[in-house]
Short mmCIF file of C-alpha atoms in Angstrom, two decimals:
data_model
loop_
_atom_site.label_atom_id
_atom_site.label_comp_id
_atom_site.label_asym_id
_atom_site.label_seq_id
_atom_site.Cartn_x
_atom_site.Cartn_y
_atom_site.Cartn_z
CA MET A 1050 59.36 -34.97 19.73
CA SER A 1051 55.82 -34.34 20.73
CA ASP A 1052 54.01 -35.06 23.30
CA LEU A 1053 52.19 -38.27 23.52
CA LEU A 1054 48.80 -38.81 21.08
CA LEU A 1055 46.35 -41.52 20.75
CA GLU A 1056 44.99 -42.05 17.46
CA VAL A 1057 41.40 -43.44 16.58
CA ILE A 1058 40.34 -45.00 13.50
CA ALA A 1059 37.39 -43.33 12.59
CA LEU A 1060 34.98 -44.26 9.86
CA ASP A 1061 32.30 -42.18 10.33
CA ALA A 1062 30.98 -38.94 12.27
CA ARG A 1063 29.05 -41.39 14.58
CA ASP A 1064 33.26 -43.05 15.70
CA ALA A 1065 34.77 -39.69 15.39
CA HIS A 1066 32.25 -37.92 18.44
CA ALA A 1067 33.01 -40.89 20.22
CA ALA A 1068 36.60 -40.56 19.60
CA GLN A 1069 36.49 -37.25 20.84
CA GLU A 1070 34.46 -37.39 23.71
CA GLY A 1071 36.96 -40.51 24.92
CA GLY A 1072 39.80 -38.03 24.94
CA ALA A 1073 41.67 -39.19 21.18
CA ASP A 1074 43.89 -36.59 20.52
CA ARG A 1075 43.42 -37.22 16.39
CA LEU A 1076 41.99 -39.76 14.08
CA GLU A 1077 42.48 -41.74 11.09
CA LEU A 1078 39.34 -41.31 8.79
CA VAL A 1079 39.47 -44.93 6.26
CA SER A 1080 36.22 -46.78 4.44
CA ASP A 1081 36.38 -50.64 4.00
CA MET A 1082 38.10 -52.01 6.91
CA ALA A 1083 37.54 -55.34 5.19
CA ALA A 1084 40.34 -54.66 3.12
CA ASP A 1085 42.24 -52.62 5.70
CA GLY A 1086 41.20 -49.55 5.02
CA LEU A 1087 40.82 -47.77 1.77
CA THR A 1088 39.81 -43.56 0.94
CA PRO A 1089 36.84 -42.49 2.71
CA ALA A 1090 33.88 -41.15 0.48
CA VAL A 1091 34.21 -37.32 0.32
CA ALA A 1092 30.71 -36.88 1.95
CA THR A 1093 31.44 -38.65 4.67
CA ALA A 1094 35.18 -37.25 5.03
CA ARG A 1095 32.49 -33.47 4.90
CA ARG A 1096 30.53 -35.00 7.98
CA VAL A 1097 33.46 -36.05 10.21
CA LEU A 1098 34.85 -32.38 9.83
CA ALA A 1099 31.66 -30.94 11.38
CA ALA A 1100 31.49 -33.47 13.97
CA THR A 1101 34.47 -33.55 15.50
CA ASP A 1102 37.13 -31.03 16.26
CA LEU A 1103 40.38 -33.21 16.34
CA PRO A 1104 42.69 -32.77 13.46
CA VAL A 1105 42.15 -35.92 11.50
CA ARG A 1106 44.37 -37.72 8.50
CA ALA A 1107 42.76 -39.49 6.00
CA MET A 1108 44.05 -42.06 4.10
CA LEU A 1109 44.86 -42.19 1.32
CA ARG A 1110 44.81 -46.39 -0.37
CA ASP A 1111 42.41 -47.66 -3.41
CA ASP A 1112 43.19 -50.92 -3.12
CA ALA A 1113 44.29 -54.11 -0.73
CA GLY A 1114 47.68 -54.14 -0.28
CA PHE A 1115 50.15 -52.10 -0.54
CA ALA A 1116 50.57 -50.69 -4.63
CA PRO A 1117 47.72 -48.10 -6.25
CA TRP A 1118 44.96 -49.49 -8.49
CA SER A 1119 44.89 -45.89 -10.20
CA LEU A 1120 47.29 -43.74 -9.53
CA ASP A 1121 45.62 -41.14 -11.30
CA GLN A 1122 42.97 -42.13 -9.05
CA LEU A 1123 44.42 -41.04 -5.93
CA ARG A 1124 46.01 -37.88 -7.05
CA ALA A 1125 41.84 -37.46 -7.53
CA GLU A 1126 41.14 -37.80 -4.46
CA ALA A 1127 44.13 -35.86 -2.99
CA VAL A 1128 42.41 -33.11 -4.46
CA ALA A 1129 38.74 -33.50 -3.76
CA LEU A 1130 39.48 -34.11 0.00
CA ARG A 1131 41.41 -31.44 -0.03
CA ASP A 1132 38.72 -29.51 -1.76
CA VAL A 1133 36.25 -30.44 1.22
CA GLY A 1134 38.88 -29.57 4.24
CA ILE A 1135 41.08 -32.11 5.06
CA THR A 1136 44.95 -31.16 5.26
CA GLU A 1137 46.21 -33.70 7.06
CA PHE A 1138 46.69 -37.58 5.10
CA VAL A 1139 47.33 -41.29 5.75
CA LEU A 1140 49.62 -43.05 2.50
CA GLY A 1141 52.36 -45.69 1.33
CA TRP A 1142 53.10 -47.72 -1.42
CA LEU A 1143 55.57 -50.66 -1.82
CA THR A 1144 57.06 -51.54 -5.18
CA ASP A 1145 57.14 -55.97 -6.30
CA ALA A 1146 60.96 -55.99 -4.43
CA GLY A 1147 59.19 -54.96 -0.90
CA THR A 1148 61.01 -51.68 -1.67
CA VAL A 1149 58.97 -48.53 -0.69
CA ASP A 1150 57.68 -46.93 -3.57
CA VAL A 1151 59.33 -43.67 -3.55
CA ALA A 1152 57.25 -42.16 -7.26
CA THR A 1153 53.89 -43.47 -6.56
CA CYS A 1154 54.34 -42.24 -3.28
CA GLN A 1155 55.82 -38.65 -4.58
CA ALA A 1156 52.93 -38.48 -7.08
CA VAL A 1157 50.11 -38.28 -4.54
CA ILE A 1158 52.41 -35.89 -2.13
CA ASP A 1159 53.24 -33.31 -5.34
CA GLU A 1160 49.51 -32.92 -4.87
CA LEU A 1161 49.06 -32.53 -0.73
CA ASP A 1162 50.76 -28.60 -1.44
CA GLY A 1163 53.23 -29.24 2.39
CA CYS A 1164 49.98 -31.42 3.95
CA LYS A 1165 51.47 -33.21 7.15
CA PHE A 1166 51.26 -37.42 6.43
CA THR A 1167 51.52 -40.79 8.12
CA PHE A 1168 53.21 -43.55 6.19
CA HIS A 1169 51.18 -46.09 7.34
CA ARG A 1170 51.76 -49.75 7.67
CA ALA A 1171 53.52 -51.01 4.23
CA LEU A 1172 56.70 -50.66 6.06
CA ASP A 1173 55.78 -53.10 7.93
CA ASN A 1174 55.53 -55.22 5.20
CA ALA A 1175 58.49 -54.15 3.65
CA ALA A 1176 61.61 -56.44 2.69
CA ASP A 1177 63.81 -53.88 5.27
CA PRO A 1178 60.98 -51.56 7.30
CA LEU A 1179 64.83 -50.06 9.04
CA THR A 1180 66.03 -48.93 5.26
CA SER A 1181 63.11 -48.45 3.93
CA TRP A 1182 62.62 -45.63 7.28
CA LYS A 1183 65.78 -43.81 5.74
CA ASP A 1184 63.23 -43.85 2.25
CA VAL A 1185 60.29 -42.22 4.12
CA VAL A 1186 62.20 -40.11 6.03
CA ALA A 1187 63.00 -38.27 2.73
CA LEU A 1188 59.88 -38.12 1.56
CA GLY A 1189 58.67 -36.26 3.86
CA ALA A 1190 56.30 -37.66 6.25
CA ASP A 1191 55.85 -36.55 10.36
CA THR A 1192 54.50 -39.87 12.00
CA VAL A 1193 55.48 -43.48 10.65
CA LEU A 1194 52.23 -45.60 11.21
CA ALA A 1195 53.74 -49.13 12.71
CA ALA A 1196 53.87 -53.10 14.09
CA GLY A 1197 57.31 -53.69 13.21
CA SER A 1198 55.64 -57.07 11.60
CA GLY A 1199 53.23 -57.42 8.74
CA LYS A 1200 52.31 -60.01 11.43
CA GLY A 1201 51.17 -57.50 14.23
CA VAL A 1202 52.45 -55.35 17.54
CA ALA A 1203 53.55 -58.75 18.99
CA ASP A 1204 55.00 -59.69 16.58
CA GLY A 1205 57.08 -56.82 15.18
CA LEU A 1206 58.11 -55.56 18.79
CA PRO A 1207 61.91 -55.31 18.24
CA VAL A 1208 62.06 -53.79 15.04
CA LEU A 1209 59.89 -51.16 16.98
CA ARG A 1210 62.25 -50.69 19.47
CA LYS A 1211 65.10 -50.08 16.94
CA LEU A 1212 62.50 -47.28 14.65
CA ALA A 1213 61.91 -45.78 18.20
CA ALA A 1214 66.00 -45.22 18.69
CA MET A 1215 65.84 -43.43 15.11
CA GLN A 1216 62.58 -41.28 15.56
CA GLU A 1217 64.94 -38.47 17.35
CA THR A 1218 68.34 -38.56 15.23
CA ASP A 1219 65.10 -38.12 12.17
CA GLY A 1220 62.64 -36.05 13.70
CA VAL A 1221 59.71 -38.64 12.25
CA ALA A 1222 57.41 -39.86 14.89
CA VAL A 1223 57.12 -43.60 15.60
CA MET A 1224 53.06 -44.29 16.21
CA ALA A 1225 52.82 -47.67 16.95
CA GLY A 1226 49.32 -49.94 16.23
CA GLY A 1227 48.33 -53.07 14.56
CA GLY A 1228 47.02 -55.71 17.17
CA LEU A 1229 48.19 -53.28 19.82
CA ARG A 1230 47.25 -54.60 23.05
CA ALA A 1231 47.64 -52.15 26.39
CA GLU A 1232 49.96 -54.67 27.77
CA HIS A 1233 52.43 -53.42 24.80
CA VAL A 1234 51.77 -50.41 26.11
CA PRO A 1235 54.56 -49.59 29.00
CA GLY A 1236 57.39 -51.71 27.30
CA LEU A 1237 56.76 -49.37 24.25
CA ARG A 1238 56.75 -46.28 26.52
CA ALA A 1239 59.29 -46.70 27.74
CA ASP A 1240 60.97 -47.68 24.39
CA GLY A 1241 60.42 -44.29 23.68
CA VAL A 1242 57.58 -44.33 21.60
CA ARG A 1243 54.97 -41.44 22.94
CA ARG A 1244 52.20 -42.14 20.18
CA PHE A 1245 49.54 -44.95 19.76
CA HIS A 1246 46.90 -46.06 16.90
CA VAL A 1247 43.61 -48.10 17.61
CA GLY A 1248 41.00 -49.57 15.98
CA SER A 1249 39.60 -52.27 16.98
CA ALA A 1250 40.25 -51.97 20.66
CA VAL A 1251 38.26 -49.46 21.32
CA ARG A 1252 35.32 -51.35 19.41
CA PRO A 1253 33.61 -54.25 22.10
CA GLY A 1254 31.83 -55.64 20.06
CA GLY A 1255 33.99 -55.33 16.48
CA TRP A 1256 34.65 -53.63 13.72
CA ASP A 1257 30.53 -53.47 13.10
CA TYR A 1258 30.08 -52.00 15.54
CA PRO A 1259 30.49 -48.02 16.35
CA VAL A 1260 34.31 -46.92 18.27
CA ASP A 1261 32.81 -47.12 22.49
CA ALA A 1262 33.93 -43.36 24.49
CA ALA A 1263 34.70 -45.82 27.58
CA ALA A 1264 36.93 -47.52 25.80
CA VAL A 1265 38.80 -44.51 24.27
CA ALA A 1266 39.36 -43.12 27.76
CA LYS A 1267 41.08 -46.36 28.79
CA TRP A 1268 43.29 -46.01 26.14
CA VAL A 1269 43.62 -42.47 27.37
CA GLU A 1270 44.38 -42.97 30.68
CA LEU A 1271 46.55 -46.54 30.13
CA ILE A 1272 49.40 -44.12 28.14
CA GLY A 1273 48.86 -41.56 30.62
CA ASN A 1274 49.42 -43.59 33.20
CA CYS A 1275 53.09 -45.45 31.67
CA ASP A 1276 54.39 -41.71 31.16
CA ARG A 1277 54.20 -41.05 35.02
CA LEU A 1278 56.47 -43.86 35.27
CA VAL A 1279 59.01 -43.71 32.53
#
């Protein structure tokens, strides 16, 4: 698998600049964290791309939860974001039965024209995350953002450990995120997790405040130090 990676949630260009200054490797661009992250506005995406050299993965999600409000809207948003220069995405939907909604996912993926994408924490909320992993692999995701549990990393460590053991064989990287805390990192690194995702952890004042470059730098140092011990 690839080297260590720290992905930071960005809401705007100011966040993007601070994340890059702190040493982040990639951004997840979203809007409306009150709904756990929705599709960003095209204008915001354009400003973020102008503010950073980092890879930017834009969320495609139009409603809280893991069912689409409008598939046509999602497809149109994917095209609009690609038109302004977004080349990487984040997506994922579930059926009412708690399985991966392969048809919806594929319909949106078809609009990405081969762009890389992360399957987000819908996996944590699936009826069987380990079985759903196989569907995600078949869809072509290169990354799965997971906490291992809908409640967060602290509750999901056993599942994350199992997913980490599957990633080398399946060629899909596990990225730990969702309530991730610094004390989780050494154990996750020992389990083979090499990608990490943070949001509120690099906003000391909470979601009403921007990303703090110094907080990002501390996470970069933490992950790098753990790597030297593994």
